[in-house]
């Protein structure tokens, strides 16, 4: 965790190189468009650009490994060549390794290594930072797995098990970042409970990434039929509250709005210090 200052809460901007993303409808599926979008996100204030080639929306089917590689590696290589800090959003060790070889500095794995046994050795071998997200199953069945007695405690304990497994594979703890997995095998009220009790996850002593951007539980706050882009304002509010709670970073689609929101928080905090 950080001290809650927006100067240390990083913004991870999302580049979906997919034709079926729920959030942007495949606008960046072409490699050139994806590269330009990544550059635009940095210009708007992103600290990290997260490139993914496989949709993890509820019900999404898996992408073939070769197709995922085709989608992401050229984008990662070009953005990294521009001096941009890039993360690769993948559950596959082969894609992760190729992306790191192309310049990615972070592997963002929504399965925390559960989807591919080869992932942990790759993380250990490359020494890059690794986002381990709470995960119980693939997108085609994750909604059926949202059964908890105490969601905050169980997410913490299941992530602690993954931390131990990663350590056994040689992954250094100072390389790890945790993600509570909002929307992944979580119902709306469970997402809010996780956000309201981030201190439980913080008890593990590792940085925390929050990925709430444009998700269904935010859409539930809006009028029926509201466009997905209308979720950007609620996302920015969650980003500010996450920063106040000490999040290491927030993963968002609307970088410009998030940057402005965190700047307001920074001004507020500077006033209190004065």
PDB file of C-alpha atoms in Angstrom:
ATOM      1  CA  UNK A   1       0.000   0.000   0.000  1.00  0.00           C
ATOM      2  CA  UNK A   2       0.997   3.619  -0.478  1.00  0.00           C
ATOM      3  CA  UNK A   3       0.405   6.616   1.719  1.00  0.00           C
ATOM      4  CA  UNK A   4      -2.745   7.464  -0.242  1.00  0.00           C
ATOM      5  CA  UNK A   5      -1.193  10.418  -2.065  1.00  0.00           C
ATOM      6  CA  UNK A   6      -2.185  10.721  -5.725  1.00  0.00           C
ATOM      7  CA  UNK A   7       1.484  11.387  -6.475  1.00  0.00           C
ATOM      8  CA  UNK A   8       2.132   7.752  -5.593  1.00  0.00           C
ATOM      9  CA  UNK A   9      -1.174   6.211  -6.737  1.00  0.00           C
ATOM     10  CA  UNK A  10      -0.440   5.116 -10.288  1.00  0.00           C
ATOM     11  CA  UNK A  11      -2.874   5.205 -13.199  1.00  0.00           C
ATOM     12  CA  UNK A  12      -2.850   2.114 -15.408  1.00  0.00           C
ATOM     13  CA  UNK A  13      -4.547   2.894 -18.707  1.00  0.00           C
ATOM     14  CA  UNK A  14      -6.325   0.078 -20.538  1.00  0.00           C
ATOM     15  CA  UNK A  15      -5.640  -0.860 -24.170  1.00  0.00           C
ATOM     16  CA  UNK A  16      -7.911  -3.713 -25.271  1.00  0.00           C
ATOM     17  CA  UNK A  17      -6.615  -5.215 -28.520  1.00  0.00           C
ATOM     18  CA  UNK A  18      -9.818  -7.238 -28.805  1.00  0.00           C
ATOM     19  CA  UNK A  19     -12.923  -7.173 -31.003  1.00  0.00           C
ATOM     20  CA  UNK A  20     -15.327  -7.983 -28.160  1.00  0.00           C
ATOM     21  CA  UNK A  21     -14.478  -5.858 -25.135  1.00  0.00           C
ATOM     22  CA  UNK A  22     -17.548  -4.777 -23.158  1.00  0.00           C
ATOM     23  CA  UNK A  23     -16.023  -1.341 -22.539  1.00  0.00           C
ATOM     24  CA  UNK A  24     -14.962  -0.074 -25.957  1.00  0.00           C
ATOM     25  CA  UNK A  25     -16.466  -2.388 -28.554  1.00  0.00           C
ATOM     26  CA  UNK A  26     -13.219  -3.278 -30.291  1.00  0.00           C
ATOM     27  CA  UNK A  27     -12.192   0.310 -31.126  1.00  0.00           C
ATOM     28  CA  UNK A  28      -8.498  -0.524 -30.666  1.00  0.00           C
ATOM     29  CA  UNK A  29      -8.420  -3.963 -32.309  1.00  0.00           C
ATOM     30  CA  UNK A  30      -6.124  -2.765 -35.105  1.00  0.00           C
ATOM     31  CA  UNK A  31      -2.483  -2.678 -33.917  1.00  0.00           C
ATOM     32  CA  UNK A  32      -1.852   0.854 -35.175  1.00  0.00           C
ATOM     33  CA  UNK A  33      -5.005   2.101 -33.454  1.00  0.00           C
ATOM     34  CA  UNK A  34      -4.006   0.319 -30.250  1.00  0.00           C
ATOM     35  CA  UNK A  35      -0.526   1.865 -30.308  1.00  0.00           C
ATOM     36  CA  UNK A  36      -1.929   5.342 -30.883  1.00  0.00           C
ATOM     37  CA  UNK A  37      -4.456   4.818 -28.089  1.00  0.00           C
ATOM     38  CA  UNK A  38      -1.638   3.839 -25.728  1.00  0.00           C
ATOM     39  CA  UNK A  39       0.264   6.997 -26.663  1.00  0.00           C
ATOM     40  CA  UNK A  40      -2.871   9.064 -26.113  1.00  0.00           C
ATOM     41  CA  UNK A  41      -3.406   7.530 -22.671  1.00  0.00           C
ATOM     42  CA  UNK A  42       0.120   8.486 -21.635  1.00  0.00           C
ATOM     43  CA  UNK A  43      -0.459  12.021 -22.898  1.00  0.00           C
ATOM     44  CA  UNK A  44      -3.604  12.123 -20.742  1.00  0.00           C
ATOM     45  CA  UNK A  45      -1.705  11.064 -17.623  1.00  0.00           C
ATOM     46  CA  UNK A  46      -1.314   7.288 -17.570  1.00  0.00           C
ATOM     47  CA  UNK A  47       1.750   5.997 -15.719  1.00  0.00           C
ATOM     48  CA  UNK A  48       1.405   2.472 -17.138  1.00  0.00           C
ATOM     49  CA  UNK A  49      -0.307   1.143 -20.272  1.00  0.00           C
ATOM     50  CA  UNK A  50      -1.936  -2.281 -19.861  1.00  0.00           C
ATOM     51  CA  UNK A  51      -2.177  -4.183 -23.161  1.00  0.00           C
ATOM     52  CA  UNK A  52      -4.495  -7.175 -23.404  1.00  0.00           C
ATOM     53  CA  UNK A  53      -5.518  -9.431 -26.270  1.00  0.00           C
ATOM     54  CA  UNK A  54      -8.183 -11.574 -24.622  1.00  0.00           C
ATOM     55  CA  UNK A  55     -11.486 -10.343 -23.238  1.00  0.00           C
ATOM     56  CA  UNK A  56     -12.294 -11.438 -19.680  1.00  0.00           C
ATOM     57  CA  UNK A  57     -15.859 -10.103 -19.668  1.00  0.00           C
ATOM     58  CA  UNK A  58     -18.455 -12.499 -18.213  1.00  0.00           C
ATOM     59  CA  UNK A  59     -19.222 -15.246 -20.702  1.00  0.00           C
ATOM     60  CA  UNK A  60     -16.250 -14.541 -22.980  1.00  0.00           C
ATOM     61  CA  UNK A  61     -14.654 -17.477 -24.813  1.00  0.00           C
ATOM     62  CA  UNK A  62     -10.896 -18.090 -24.745  1.00  0.00           C
ATOM     63  CA  UNK A  63      -8.709 -16.779 -27.571  1.00  0.00           C
ATOM     64  CA  UNK A  64      -6.266 -19.137 -29.283  1.00  0.00           C
ATOM     65  CA  UNK A  65      -2.663 -18.643 -28.035  1.00  0.00           C
ATOM     66  CA  UNK A  66      -1.239 -17.652 -31.422  1.00  0.00           C
ATOM     67  CA  UNK A  67      -3.984 -15.089 -31.927  1.00  0.00           C
ATOM     68  CA  UNK A  68      -3.388 -13.541 -28.513  1.00  0.00           C
ATOM     69  CA  UNK A  69       0.315 -13.247 -29.329  1.00  0.00           C
ATOM     70  CA  UNK A  70      -0.451 -11.664 -32.708  1.00  0.00           C
ATOM     71  CA  UNK A  71      -2.660  -9.081 -31.056  1.00  0.00           C
ATOM     72  CA  UNK A  72      -0.428  -7.925 -28.234  1.00  0.00           C
ATOM     73  CA  UNK A  73       3.280  -8.355 -28.946  1.00  0.00           C
ATOM     74  CA  UNK A  74       3.664  -5.715 -31.666  1.00  0.00           C
ATOM     75  CA  UNK A  75       1.709  -3.215 -29.572  1.00  0.00           C
ATOM     76  CA  UNK A  76       3.806  -3.901 -26.485  1.00  0.00           C
ATOM     77  CA  UNK A  77       7.038  -3.649 -28.476  1.00  0.00           C
ATOM     78  CA  UNK A  78       6.181  -0.306 -30.050  1.00  0.00           C
ATOM     79  CA  UNK A  79       4.940   1.308 -26.831  1.00  0.00           C
ATOM     80  CA  UNK A  80       7.942   0.073 -24.863  1.00  0.00           C
ATOM     81  CA  UNK A  81      10.249   1.398 -27.585  1.00  0.00           C
ATOM     82  CA  UNK A  82       8.720   4.830 -26.946  1.00  0.00           C
ATOM     83  CA  UNK A  83       9.841   4.651 -23.324  1.00  0.00           C
ATOM     84  CA  UNK A  84       6.389   3.808 -21.961  1.00  0.00           C
ATOM     85  CA  UNK A  85       6.004   1.501 -18.972  1.00  0.00           C
ATOM     86  CA  UNK A  86       3.896  -1.369 -20.321  1.00  0.00           C
ATOM     87  CA  UNK A  87       2.074  -4.211 -18.623  1.00  0.00           C
ATOM     88  CA  UNK A  88       0.625  -7.213 -20.432  1.00  0.00           C
ATOM     89  CA  UNK A  89      -2.812  -8.464 -19.422  1.00  0.00           C
ATOM     90  CA  UNK A  90      -2.676 -12.235 -19.963  1.00  0.00           C
ATOM     91  CA  UNK A  91      -3.269 -15.576 -18.276  1.00  0.00           C
ATOM     92  CA  UNK A  92      -0.836 -17.421 -20.573  1.00  0.00           C
ATOM     93  CA  UNK A  93       2.829 -17.869 -19.703  1.00  0.00           C
ATOM     94  CA  UNK A  94       3.831 -17.986 -23.383  1.00  0.00           C
ATOM     95  CA  UNK A  95       2.182 -14.626 -24.057  1.00  0.00           C
ATOM     96  CA  UNK A  96       3.636 -13.162 -20.878  1.00  0.00           C
ATOM     97  CA  UNK A  97       7.164 -14.228 -21.816  1.00  0.00           C
ATOM     98  CA  UNK A  98       6.884 -12.906 -25.368  1.00  0.00           C
ATOM     99  CA  UNK A  99       5.550  -9.593 -24.077  1.00  0.00           C
ATOM    100  CA  UNK A 100       8.352  -9.260 -21.527  1.00  0.00           C
ATOM    101  CA  UNK A 101      10.876  -9.987 -24.273  1.00  0.00           C
ATOM    102  CA  UNK A 102       9.171  -7.217 -26.267  1.00  0.00           C
ATOM    103  CA  UNK A 103       9.591  -4.774 -23.370  1.00  0.00           C
ATOM    104  CA  UNK A 104       6.722  -5.263 -20.921  1.00  0.00           C
ATOM    105  CA  UNK A 105       7.704  -4.548 -17.307  1.00  0.00           C
ATOM    106  CA  UNK A 106       4.609  -5.977 -15.607  1.00  0.00           C
ATOM    107  CA  UNK A 107       2.574  -9.155 -16.091  1.00  0.00           C
ATOM    108  CA  UNK A 108      -1.059  -8.570 -15.144  1.00  0.00           C
ATOM    109  CA  UNK A 109      -2.577 -12.030 -14.659  1.00  0.00           C
ATOM    110  CA  UNK A 110      -6.262 -12.125 -13.712  1.00  0.00           C
ATOM    111  CA  UNK A 111      -5.849 -15.768 -12.646  1.00  0.00           C
ATOM    112  CA  UNK A 112      -2.819 -15.247 -10.338  1.00  0.00           C
ATOM    113  CA  UNK A 113      -1.171 -18.211 -12.043  1.00  0.00           C
ATOM    114  CA  UNK A 114      -4.073 -20.637 -11.682  1.00  0.00           C
ATOM    115  CA  UNK A 115      -4.871 -20.695 -15.404  1.00  0.00           C
ATOM    116  CA  UNK A 116      -1.337 -21.720 -16.461  1.00  0.00           C
ATOM    117  CA  UNK A 117       1.086 -23.651 -14.263  1.00  0.00           C
ATOM    118  CA  UNK A 118       3.992 -22.269 -16.298  1.00  0.00           C
ATOM    119  CA  UNK A 119       3.237 -18.676 -15.324  1.00  0.00           C
ATOM    120  CA  UNK A 120       4.927 -18.604 -11.909  1.00  0.00           C
ATOM    121  CA  UNK A 121       8.273 -19.930 -13.230  1.00  0.00           C
ATOM    122  CA  UNK A 122       8.174 -17.301 -15.990  1.00  0.00           C
ATOM    123  CA  UNK A 123       7.595 -14.543 -13.432  1.00  0.00           C
ATOM    124  CA  UNK A 124      10.455 -15.859 -11.314  1.00  0.00           C
ATOM    125  CA  UNK A 125      12.757 -16.181 -14.315  1.00  0.00           C
ATOM    126  CA  UNK A 126      12.082 -12.716 -15.744  1.00  0.00           C
ATOM    127  CA  UNK A 127      11.944 -10.875 -12.407  1.00  0.00           C
ATOM    128  CA  UNK A 128       9.243  -8.470 -13.615  1.00  0.00           C
ATOM    129  CA  UNK A 129       6.449  -7.160 -11.418  1.00  0.00           C
ATOM    130  CA  UNK A 130       3.402  -9.397 -11.288  1.00  0.00           C
ATOM    131  CA  UNK A 131      -0.218  -8.500 -10.602  1.00  0.00           C
ATOM    132  CA  UNK A 132      -1.923 -11.472  -8.957  1.00  0.00           C
ATOM    133  CA  UNK A 133      -5.691 -11.088  -9.089  1.00  0.00           C
ATOM    134  CA  UNK A 134      -8.252 -13.022  -7.056  1.00  0.00           C
ATOM    135  CA  UNK A 135      -9.819 -15.541  -9.435  1.00  0.00           C
ATOM    136  CA  UNK A 136     -11.984 -18.624  -9.132  1.00  0.00           C
ATOM    137  CA  UNK A 137     -12.580 -19.631 -12.740  1.00  0.00           C
ATOM    138  CA  UNK A 138     -12.777 -18.607 -16.382  1.00  0.00           C
ATOM    139  CA  UNK A 139     -15.252 -16.050 -17.706  1.00  0.00           C
ATOM    140  CA  UNK A 140     -17.720 -18.626 -18.996  1.00  0.00           C
ATOM    141  CA  UNK A 141     -18.487 -19.812 -15.454  1.00  0.00           C
ATOM    142  CA  UNK A 142     -17.232 -17.181 -13.021  1.00  0.00           C
ATOM    143  CA  UNK A 143     -20.682 -15.776 -12.200  1.00  0.00           C
ATOM    144  CA  UNK A 144     -21.638 -19.143 -10.687  1.00  0.00           C
ATOM    145  CA  UNK A 145     -18.672 -19.024  -8.285  1.00  0.00           C
ATOM    146  CA  UNK A 146     -19.664 -15.910  -6.316  1.00  0.00           C
ATOM    147  CA  UNK A 147     -20.443 -17.722  -3.053  1.00  0.00           C
ATOM    148  CA  UNK A 148     -18.797 -16.353   0.102  1.00  0.00           C
ATOM    149  CA  UNK A 149     -19.432 -16.274   3.824  1.00  0.00           C
ATOM    150  CA  UNK A 150     -17.128 -13.264   4.254  1.00  0.00           C
ATOM    151  CA  UNK A 151     -15.937 -11.975   0.889  1.00  0.00           C
ATOM    152  CA  UNK A 152     -13.125  -9.750   2.185  1.00  0.00           C
ATOM    153  CA  UNK A 153     -11.618 -12.443   4.397  1.00  0.00           C
ATOM    154  CA  UNK A 154     -11.961 -15.196   1.797  1.00  0.00           C
ATOM    155  CA  UNK A 155     -10.447 -13.083  -0.982  1.00  0.00           C
ATOM    156  CA  UNK A 156      -7.540 -12.238   1.328  1.00  0.00           C
ATOM    157  CA  UNK A 157      -7.018 -15.861   2.325  1.00  0.00           C
ATOM    158  CA  UNK A 158      -7.230 -17.178  -1.242  1.00  0.00           C
ATOM    159  CA  UNK A 159      -4.728 -14.564  -2.397  1.00  0.00           C
ATOM    160  CA  UNK A 160      -2.457 -15.480   0.525  1.00  0.00           C
ATOM    161  CA  UNK A 161      -2.469 -19.053  -0.777  1.00  0.00           C
ATOM    162  CA  UNK A 162      -1.412 -17.781  -4.193  1.00  0.00           C
ATOM    163  CA  UNK A 163       1.358 -15.685  -2.633  1.00  0.00           C
ATOM    164  CA  UNK A 164       2.720 -18.815  -0.956  1.00  0.00           C
ATOM    165  CA  UNK A 165       2.559 -20.789  -4.217  1.00  0.00           C
ATOM    166  CA  UNK A 166       4.348 -18.015  -6.091  1.00  0.00           C
ATOM    167  CA  UNK A 167       7.020 -17.842  -3.398  1.00  0.00           C
ATOM    168  CA  UNK A 168       7.543 -21.597  -3.707  1.00  0.00           C
ATOM    169  CA  UNK A 169       8.140 -21.052  -7.434  1.00  0.00           C
ATOM    170  CA  UNK A 170      10.799 -18.448  -6.698  1.00  0.00           C
ATOM    171  CA  UNK A 171       8.801 -15.229  -7.137  1.00  0.00           C
ATOM    172  CA  UNK A 172      10.124 -12.512  -4.817  1.00  0.00           C
ATOM    173  CA  UNK A 173       7.474 -10.835  -2.669  1.00  0.00           C
ATOM    174  CA  UNK A 174       8.708  -7.378  -3.674  1.00  0.00           C
ATOM    175  CA  UNK A 175       7.639  -8.193  -7.246  1.00  0.00           C
ATOM    176  CA  UNK A 176       3.994  -8.827  -6.271  1.00  0.00           C
ATOM    177  CA  UNK A 177       0.945  -6.582  -6.558  1.00  0.00           C
ATOM    178  CA  UNK A 178      -2.495  -7.796  -5.468  1.00  0.00           C
ATOM    179  CA  UNK A 179      -5.849  -7.194  -7.158  1.00  0.00           C
ATOM    180  CA  UNK A 180      -9.089  -8.137  -5.349  1.00  0.00           C
ATOM    181  CA  UNK A 181     -10.718  -9.033  -8.683  1.00  0.00           C
ATOM    182  CA  UNK A 182     -13.772  -6.787  -8.688  1.00  0.00           C
ATOM    183  CA  UNK A 183     -16.467  -8.308 -10.878  1.00  0.00           C
ATOM    184  CA  UNK A 184     -14.724 -11.673 -11.146  1.00  0.00           C
ATOM    185  CA  UNK A 185     -16.888 -14.205  -9.300  1.00  0.00           C
ATOM    186  CA  UNK A 186     -18.298 -11.301  -7.282  1.00  0.00           C
ATOM    187  CA  UNK A 187     -21.835  -9.936  -7.143  1.00  0.00           C
ATOM    188  CA  UNK A 188     -22.446  -6.209  -6.966  1.00  0.00           C
ATOM    189  CA  UNK A 189     -22.723  -5.973  -3.199  1.00  0.00           C
ATOM    190  CA  UNK A 190     -19.616  -8.146  -2.788  1.00  0.00           C
ATOM    191  CA  UNK A 191     -17.603  -5.692  -4.885  1.00  0.00           C
ATOM    192  CA  UNK A 192     -18.700  -2.823  -2.659  1.00  0.00           C
ATOM    193  CA  UNK A 193     -17.813  -4.790   0.463  1.00  0.00           C
ATOM    194  CA  UNK A 194     -14.329  -5.488  -0.892  1.00  0.00           C
ATOM    195  CA  UNK A 195     -13.813  -1.800  -1.626  1.00  0.00           C
ATOM    196  CA  UNK A 196     -15.137  -0.770   1.768  1.00  0.00           C
ATOM    197  CA  UNK A 197     -12.836  -3.251   3.518  1.00  0.00           C
ATOM    198  CA  UNK A 198      -9.586  -2.838   1.584  1.00  0.00           C
ATOM    199  CA  UNK A 199      -7.801  -2.779   4.933  1.00  0.00           C
ATOM    200  CA  UNK A 200      -8.416  -6.531   5.175  1.00  0.00           C
ATOM    201  CA  UNK A 201      -6.488  -7.168   1.954  1.00  0.00           C
ATOM    202  CA  UNK A 202      -3.897  -4.570   2.935  1.00  0.00           C
ATOM    203  CA  UNK A 203      -3.100  -6.765   5.919  1.00  0.00           C
ATOM    204  CA  UNK A 204      -1.053  -8.944   3.557  1.00  0.00           C
ATOM    205  CA  UNK A 205       1.411  -6.063   3.282  1.00  0.00           C
ATOM    206  CA  UNK A 206       1.575  -5.864  -0.517  1.00  0.00           C
ATOM    207  CA  UNK A 207       0.621  -3.122  -3.014  1.00  0.00           C
ATOM    208  CA  UNK A 208      -2.972  -3.196  -4.235  1.00  0.00           C
ATOM    209  CA  UNK A 209      -4.314  -2.478  -7.727  1.00  0.00           C
ATOM    210  CA  UNK A 210      -8.002  -1.610  -8.088  1.00  0.00           C
ATOM    211  CA  UNK A 211      -9.737  -2.428 -11.375  1.00  0.00           C
ATOM    212  CA  UNK A 212     -13.296  -1.114 -11.136  1.00  0.00           C
ATOM    213  CA  UNK A 213     -13.427   0.731 -14.448  1.00  0.00           C
ATOM    214  CA  UNK A 214     -16.784   0.613 -16.245  1.00  0.00           C
ATOM    215  CA  UNK A 215     -17.830  -2.615 -14.543  1.00  0.00           C
ATOM    216  CA  UNK A 216     -21.398  -3.824 -14.115  1.00  0.00           C
ATOM    217  CA  UNK A 217     -21.656  -2.990 -10.430  1.00  0.00           C
ATOM    218  CA  UNK A 218     -21.023   0.676 -11.299  1.00  0.00           C
ATOM    219  CA  UNK A 219     -23.559   0.521 -14.111  1.00  0.00           C
ATOM    220  CA  UNK A 220     -26.142  -0.627 -11.574  1.00  0.00           C
ATOM    221  CA  UNK A 221     -25.969   2.859 -10.018  1.00  0.00           C
ATOM    222  CA  UNK A 222     -27.056   4.490 -13.285  1.00  0.00           C
ATOM    223  CA  UNK A 223     -30.445   4.738 -14.997  1.00  0.00           C
ATOM    224  CA  UNK A 224     -31.453   1.649 -16.937  1.00  0.00           C
ATOM    225  CA  UNK A 225     -30.041   1.706 -20.456  1.00  0.00           C
ATOM    226  CA  UNK A 226     -27.253   4.148 -19.662  1.00  0.00           C
ATOM    227  CA  UNK A 227     -24.267   3.951 -22.011  1.00  0.00           C
ATOM    228  CA  UNK A 228     -21.186   2.194 -20.681  1.00  0.00           C
ATOM    229  CA  UNK A 229     -19.220   5.452 -20.983  1.00  0.00           C
ATOM    230  CA  UNK A 230     -21.474   6.959 -18.317  1.00  0.00           C
ATOM    231  CA  UNK A 231     -19.684   4.676 -15.871  1.00  0.00           C
ATOM    232  CA  UNK A 232     -16.537   6.804 -16.152  1.00  0.00           C
ATOM    233  CA  UNK A 233     -17.638   9.319 -13.511  1.00  0.00           C
ATOM    234  CA  UNK A 234     -18.422   6.610 -10.923  1.00  0.00           C
ATOM    235  CA  UNK A 235     -15.087   5.021 -11.857  1.00  0.00           C
ATOM    236  CA  UNK A 236     -13.251   8.277 -11.121  1.00  0.00           C
ATOM    237  CA  UNK A 237     -14.948   8.490  -7.724  1.00  0.00           C
ATOM    238  CA  UNK A 238     -13.890   4.924  -6.921  1.00  0.00           C
ATOM    239  CA  UNK A 239     -10.351   5.807  -8.032  1.00  0.00           C
ATOM    240  CA  UNK A 240     -10.197   8.736  -5.610  1.00  0.00           C
ATOM    241  CA  UNK A 241     -11.575   6.659  -2.743  1.00  0.00           C
ATOM    242  CA  UNK A 242      -9.111   3.882  -3.579  1.00  0.00           C
ATOM    243  CA  UNK A 243      -6.233   6.374  -3.513  1.00  0.00           C
ATOM    244  CA  UNK A 244      -7.410   7.629  -0.135  1.00  0.00           C
ATOM    245  CA  UNK A 245      -7.474   4.031   1.087  1.00  0.00           C
ATOM    246  CA  UNK A 246      -3.843   3.620  -0.008  1.00  0.00           C
ATOM    247  CA  UNK A 247      -4.101   1.805  -3.352  1.00  0.00           C
ATOM    248  CA  UNK A 248      -0.851   1.420  -5.276  1.00  0.00           C
ATOM    249  CA  UNK A 249      -2.706   1.926  -8.538  1.00  0.00           C
ATOM    250  CA  UNK A 250      -6.024   2.100 -10.362  1.00  0.00           C
ATOM    251  CA  UNK A 251      -6.691   0.443 -13.724  1.00  0.00           C
ATOM    252  CA  UNK A 252      -9.005   2.612 -15.841  1.00  0.00           C
ATOM    253  CA  UNK A 253     -10.243   3.283 -19.356  1.00  0.00           C
ATOM    254  CA  UNK A 254     -10.833   7.020 -18.866  1.00  0.00           C
ATOM    255  CA  UNK A 255      -7.363   8.229 -17.924  1.00  0.00           C
ATOM    256  CA  UNK A 256      -8.087  11.931 -18.416  1.00  0.00           C
ATOM    257  CA  UNK A 257     -10.990  11.957 -15.961  1.00  0.00           C
ATOM    258  CA  UNK A 258      -9.109   9.853 -13.442  1.00  0.00           C
ATOM    259  CA  UNK A 259      -6.062  12.124 -13.589  1.00  0.00           C
ATOM    260  CA  UNK A 260      -8.227  15.176 -12.957  1.00  0.00           C
ATOM    261  CA  UNK A 261      -9.992  13.481 -10.072  1.00  0.00           C
ATOM    262  CA  UNK A 262      -6.702  12.520  -8.438  1.00  0.00           C
ATOM    263  CA  UNK A 263      -5.420  16.055  -8.966  1.00  0.00           C
ATOM    264  CA  UNK A 264      -8.436  17.353  -7.032  1.00  0.00           C
ATOM    265  CA  UNK A 265      -7.646  14.906  -4.249  1.00  0.00           C
ATOM    266  CA  UNK A 266      -4.055  16.120  -4.245  1.00  0.00           C
ATOM    267  CA  UNK A 267      -5.140  19.733  -3.918  1.00  0.00           C
ATOM    268  CA  UNK A 268      -7.510  18.800  -1.104  1.00  0.00           C
ATOM    269  CA  UNK A 269      -4.761  16.965   0.752  1.00  0.00           C
ATOM    270  CA  UNK A 270      -2.306  19.817   0.284  1.00  0.00           C
ATOM    271  CA  UNK A 271      -4.853  22.151   1.848  1.00  0.00           C
ATOM    272  CA  UNK A 272      -5.172  19.899   4.885  1.00  0.00           C
ATOM    273  CA  UNK A 273      -1.405  19.765   5.264  1.00  0.00           C
ATOM    274  CA  UNK A 274      -1.215  23.549   5.073  1.00  0.00           C
TER     275      UNK A 274
END
